[in-house]
Coordinates of C-alpha atoms (C1' of nucleotides) in Angstrom, one line a residue:
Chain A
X1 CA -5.2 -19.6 2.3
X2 CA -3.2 -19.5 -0.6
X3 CA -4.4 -22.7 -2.2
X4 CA -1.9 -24.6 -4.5
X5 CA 0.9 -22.3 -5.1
X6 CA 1.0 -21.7 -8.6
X7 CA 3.2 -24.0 -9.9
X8 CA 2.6 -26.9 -12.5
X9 CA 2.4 -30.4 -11.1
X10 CA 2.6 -29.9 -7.5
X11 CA 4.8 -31.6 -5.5
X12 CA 3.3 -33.4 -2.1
X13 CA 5.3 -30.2 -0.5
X14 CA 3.0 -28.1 -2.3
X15 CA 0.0 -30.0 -0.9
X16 CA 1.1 -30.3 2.7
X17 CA 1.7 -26.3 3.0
X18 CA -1.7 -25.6 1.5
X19 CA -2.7 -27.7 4.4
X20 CA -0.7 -26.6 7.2
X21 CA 0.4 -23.2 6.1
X22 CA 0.1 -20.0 8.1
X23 CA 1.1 -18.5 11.8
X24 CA -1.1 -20.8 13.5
X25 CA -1.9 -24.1 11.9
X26 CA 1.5 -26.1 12.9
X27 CA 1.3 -25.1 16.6
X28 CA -2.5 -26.1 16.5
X29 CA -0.9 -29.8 15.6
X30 CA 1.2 -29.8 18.1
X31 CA -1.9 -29.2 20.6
X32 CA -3.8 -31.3 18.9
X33 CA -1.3 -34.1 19.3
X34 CA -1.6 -34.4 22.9
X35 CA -5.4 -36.0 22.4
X36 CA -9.0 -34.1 22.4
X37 CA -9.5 -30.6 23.6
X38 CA -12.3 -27.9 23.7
X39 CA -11.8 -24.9 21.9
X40 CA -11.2 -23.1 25.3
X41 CA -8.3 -25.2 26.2
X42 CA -6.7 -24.1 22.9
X43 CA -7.3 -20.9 23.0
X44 CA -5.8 -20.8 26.4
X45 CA -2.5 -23.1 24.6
X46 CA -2.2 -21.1 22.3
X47 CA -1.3 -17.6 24.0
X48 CA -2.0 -15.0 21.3
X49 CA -4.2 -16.6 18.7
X50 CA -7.5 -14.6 18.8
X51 CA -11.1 -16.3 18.6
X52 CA -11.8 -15.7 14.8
X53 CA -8.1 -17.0 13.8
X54 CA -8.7 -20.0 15.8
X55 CA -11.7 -20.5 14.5
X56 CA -10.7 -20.3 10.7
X57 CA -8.1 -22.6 11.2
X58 CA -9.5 -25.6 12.9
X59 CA -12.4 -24.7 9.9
X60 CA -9.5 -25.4 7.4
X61 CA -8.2 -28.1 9.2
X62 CA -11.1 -30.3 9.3
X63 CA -11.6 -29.2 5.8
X64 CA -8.6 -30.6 4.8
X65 CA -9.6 -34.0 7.0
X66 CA -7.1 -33.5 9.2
X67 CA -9.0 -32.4 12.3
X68 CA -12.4 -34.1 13.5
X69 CA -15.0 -31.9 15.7
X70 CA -17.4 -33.8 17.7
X71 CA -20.9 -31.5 19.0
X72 CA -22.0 -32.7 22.0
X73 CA -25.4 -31.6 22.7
X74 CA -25.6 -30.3 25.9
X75 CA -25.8 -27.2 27.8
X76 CA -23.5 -25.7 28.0
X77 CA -22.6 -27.0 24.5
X78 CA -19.1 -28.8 24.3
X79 CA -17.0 -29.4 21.3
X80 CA -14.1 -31.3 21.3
X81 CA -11.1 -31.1 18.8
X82 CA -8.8 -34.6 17.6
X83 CA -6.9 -35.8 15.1
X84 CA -8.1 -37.7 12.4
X85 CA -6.1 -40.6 11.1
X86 CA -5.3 -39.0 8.0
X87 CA -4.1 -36.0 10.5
X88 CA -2.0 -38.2 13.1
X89 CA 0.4 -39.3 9.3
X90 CA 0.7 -36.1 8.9
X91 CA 2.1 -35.2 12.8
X92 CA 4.1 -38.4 12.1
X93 CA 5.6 -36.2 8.6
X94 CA 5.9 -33.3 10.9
X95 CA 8.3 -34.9 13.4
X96 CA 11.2 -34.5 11.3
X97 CA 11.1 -31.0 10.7
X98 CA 10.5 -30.6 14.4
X99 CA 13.7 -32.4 15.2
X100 CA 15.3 -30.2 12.9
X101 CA 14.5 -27.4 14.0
X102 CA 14.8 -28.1 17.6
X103 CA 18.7 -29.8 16.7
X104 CA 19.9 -26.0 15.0
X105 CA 17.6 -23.9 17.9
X106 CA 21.1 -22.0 18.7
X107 CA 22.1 -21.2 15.4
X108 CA 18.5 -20.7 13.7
X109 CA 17.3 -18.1 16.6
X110 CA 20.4 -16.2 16.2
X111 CA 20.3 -15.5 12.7
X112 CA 16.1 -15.1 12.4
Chain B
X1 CA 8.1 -12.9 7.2
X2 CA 6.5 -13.7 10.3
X3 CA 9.1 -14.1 12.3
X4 CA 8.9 -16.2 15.3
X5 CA 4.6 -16.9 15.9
X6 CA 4.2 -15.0 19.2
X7 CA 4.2 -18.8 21.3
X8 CA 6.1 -19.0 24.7
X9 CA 9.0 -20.8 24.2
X10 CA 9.4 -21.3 20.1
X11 CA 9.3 -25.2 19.5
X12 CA 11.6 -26.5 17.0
X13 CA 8.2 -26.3 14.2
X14 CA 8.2 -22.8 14.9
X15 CA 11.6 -22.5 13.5
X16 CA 11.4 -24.3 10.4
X17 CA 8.2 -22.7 9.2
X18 CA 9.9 -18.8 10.4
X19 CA 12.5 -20.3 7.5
X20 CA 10.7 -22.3 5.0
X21 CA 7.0 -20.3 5.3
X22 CA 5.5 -18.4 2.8
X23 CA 4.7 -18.8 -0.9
X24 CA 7.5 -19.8 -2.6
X25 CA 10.3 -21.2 -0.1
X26 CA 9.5 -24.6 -0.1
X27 CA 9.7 -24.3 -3.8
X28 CA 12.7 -23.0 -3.6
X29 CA 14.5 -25.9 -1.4
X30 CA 13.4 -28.5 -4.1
X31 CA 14.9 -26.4 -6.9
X32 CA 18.1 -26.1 -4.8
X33 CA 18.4 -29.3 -4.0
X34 CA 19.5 -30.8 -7.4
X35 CA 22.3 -28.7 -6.9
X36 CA 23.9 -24.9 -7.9
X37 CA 21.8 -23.0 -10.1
X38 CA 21.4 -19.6 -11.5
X39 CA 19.5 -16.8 -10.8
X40 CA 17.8 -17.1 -14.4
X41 CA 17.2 -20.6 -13.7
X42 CA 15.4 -20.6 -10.8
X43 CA 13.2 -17.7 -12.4
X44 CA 12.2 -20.0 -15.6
X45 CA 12.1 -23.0 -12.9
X46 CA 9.6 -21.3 -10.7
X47 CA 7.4 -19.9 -12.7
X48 CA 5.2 -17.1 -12.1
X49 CA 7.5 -16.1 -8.9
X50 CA 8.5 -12.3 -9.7
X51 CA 11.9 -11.4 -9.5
X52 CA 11.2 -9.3 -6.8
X53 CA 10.2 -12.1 -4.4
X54 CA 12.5 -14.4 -6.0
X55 CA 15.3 -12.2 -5.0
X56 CA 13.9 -11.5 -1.2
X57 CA 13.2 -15.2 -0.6
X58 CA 17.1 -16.0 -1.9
X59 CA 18.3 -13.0 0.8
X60 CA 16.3 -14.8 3.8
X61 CA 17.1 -18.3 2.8
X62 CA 20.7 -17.1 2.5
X63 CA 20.4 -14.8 6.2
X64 CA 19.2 -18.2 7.5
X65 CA 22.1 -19.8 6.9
X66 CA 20.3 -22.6 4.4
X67 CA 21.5 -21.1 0.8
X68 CA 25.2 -19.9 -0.2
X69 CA 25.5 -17.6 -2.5
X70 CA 28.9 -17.6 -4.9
X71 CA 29.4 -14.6 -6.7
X72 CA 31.8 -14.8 -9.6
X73 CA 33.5 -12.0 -10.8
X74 CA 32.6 -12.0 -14.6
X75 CA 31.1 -9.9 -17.6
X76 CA 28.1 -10.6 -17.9
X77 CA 28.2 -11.1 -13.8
X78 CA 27.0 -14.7 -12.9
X79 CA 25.6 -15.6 -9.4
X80 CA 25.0 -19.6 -8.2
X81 CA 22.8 -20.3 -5.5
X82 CA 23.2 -23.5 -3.4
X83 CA 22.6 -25.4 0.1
X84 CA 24.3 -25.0 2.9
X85 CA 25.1 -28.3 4.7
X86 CA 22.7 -26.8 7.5
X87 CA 20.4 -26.9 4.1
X88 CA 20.9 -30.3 2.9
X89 CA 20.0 -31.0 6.7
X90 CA 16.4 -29.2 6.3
X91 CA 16.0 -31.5 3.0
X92 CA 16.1 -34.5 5.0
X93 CA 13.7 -33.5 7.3
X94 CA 11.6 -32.1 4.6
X95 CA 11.6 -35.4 2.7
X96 CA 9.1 -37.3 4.9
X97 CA 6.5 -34.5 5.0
X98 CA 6.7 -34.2 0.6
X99 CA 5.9 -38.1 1.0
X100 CA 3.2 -37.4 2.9
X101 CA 1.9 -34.8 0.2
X102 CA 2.3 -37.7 -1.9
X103 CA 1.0 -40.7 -0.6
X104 CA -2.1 -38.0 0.1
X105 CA -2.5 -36.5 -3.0
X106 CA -5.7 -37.9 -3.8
X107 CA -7.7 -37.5 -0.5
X108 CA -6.3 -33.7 -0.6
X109 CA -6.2 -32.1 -4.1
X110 CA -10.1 -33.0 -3.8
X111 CA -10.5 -31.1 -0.3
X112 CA -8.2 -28.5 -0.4
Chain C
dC1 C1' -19.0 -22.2 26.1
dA2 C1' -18.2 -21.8 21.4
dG3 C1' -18.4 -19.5 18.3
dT4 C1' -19.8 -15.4 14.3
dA5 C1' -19.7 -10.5 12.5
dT6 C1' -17.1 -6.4 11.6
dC7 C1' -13.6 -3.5 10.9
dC8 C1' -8.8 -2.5 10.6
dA9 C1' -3.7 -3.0 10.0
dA10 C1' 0.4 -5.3 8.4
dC11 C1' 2.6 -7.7 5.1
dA12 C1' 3.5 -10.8 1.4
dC13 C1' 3.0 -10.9 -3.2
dG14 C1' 2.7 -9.1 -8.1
dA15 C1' 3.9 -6.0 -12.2
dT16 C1' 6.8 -2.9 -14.1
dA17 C1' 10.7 0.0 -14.9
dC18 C1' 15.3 0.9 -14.3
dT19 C1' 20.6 -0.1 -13.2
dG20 C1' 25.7 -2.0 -12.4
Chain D
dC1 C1' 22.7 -11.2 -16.2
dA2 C1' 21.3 -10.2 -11.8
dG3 C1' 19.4 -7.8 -9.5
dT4 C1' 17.0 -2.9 -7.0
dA5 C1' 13.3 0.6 -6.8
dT6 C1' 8.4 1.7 -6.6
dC7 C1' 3.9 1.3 -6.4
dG8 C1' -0.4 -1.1 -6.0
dT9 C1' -3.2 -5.1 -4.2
dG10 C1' -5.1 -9.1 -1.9
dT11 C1' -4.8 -12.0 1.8
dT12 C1' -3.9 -13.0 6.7
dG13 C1' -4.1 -12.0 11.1
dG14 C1' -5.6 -8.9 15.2
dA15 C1' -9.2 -6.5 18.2
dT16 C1' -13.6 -6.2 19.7
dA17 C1' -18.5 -6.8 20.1
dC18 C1' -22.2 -9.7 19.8
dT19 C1' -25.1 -14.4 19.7
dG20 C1' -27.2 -19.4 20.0

DNA sequence: CAGTATCCAACACGATACTG
DNA sequence: CAGTATCGTGTTGGATACTG
């Protein structure tokens, strides 16, 4: 990750794409979103991410306090993958952008 | 550019982050936004973004359909650079996830 | 199951020189 | 002034094999 994009005093934009920047992080919210998972059930969501990716970003994620992991001990083990508060106000900031983009789908995937 | 994250059917995040991903987009948007500017501008605005990258983020921004691009036929040549209404659109729904940046900044400029 | 370890490829970015 | 051309580099992501 490309942390804090060299410019001066940066902006709460700056901040949030150091957080979810990349190919992968925005769709892992949008998985995330729907309530706990294992990191199976993502992968499986997810068509295309490969295990180290994956692994990197939820890493980064929970880093960042976004994303909470909870170990169960058992065998086999379990994890299972949620948002943090901190992380559901930022899928609350996302929503916009979604709507956005879903409102100019037509025109957007035409010209990308 | 990363065009279109290899994900079944593209949801409307997918689409804003193909246009405003990468380093120095975002960046870009908030310079825009206060209105026409120059290509020198932007340059002494942004700084550290080469001109190289400066220029390429401009062409995609403009292929997009989020920046016009008004050439005036002058000596020395002059070029402004603004938003699109579909541009002033993606503000809007850029806004709430620079507040969340914001309200954040704290809690993440010590994590990140 | 849920990862980590390697190795490799693609690409975005950066620096510099040059042009209409 | 507003770019384009080139070349080099670092980071990100992909594929695969292996482990607690």
């Amino acid at each position: 990750m490309e942390t804090q994009s060299g410019v001066d005093q940066p902006c709460g934009m700056s901040l949030a794409i150091d957080v979810v920047g990349g190919k992968w992080k925005m769709h892992l919210m949008w998985v995330l979103a729907e309530g706990p998972v294992r990191f199976g059930q993502i992968r499986r969501k997810l068509e295309g991410v490969s295990e180290k990716v994956l692994a990197e970003n939820l890493r980064q994620l929970e880093a960042s306090g976004i994303v909470h992991r909870e170990l169960y001990a058992e065998v086999p083990p379990r994890v299972e993958y949620s948002l943090t508060p901190l992380g559901e106000s930022l899928n609350q900031a996302l929503a916009p952008l979604e709507a956005w983009g879903d409102r100019n789908r037509e025109e957007l995937s035409a010209r990308i």
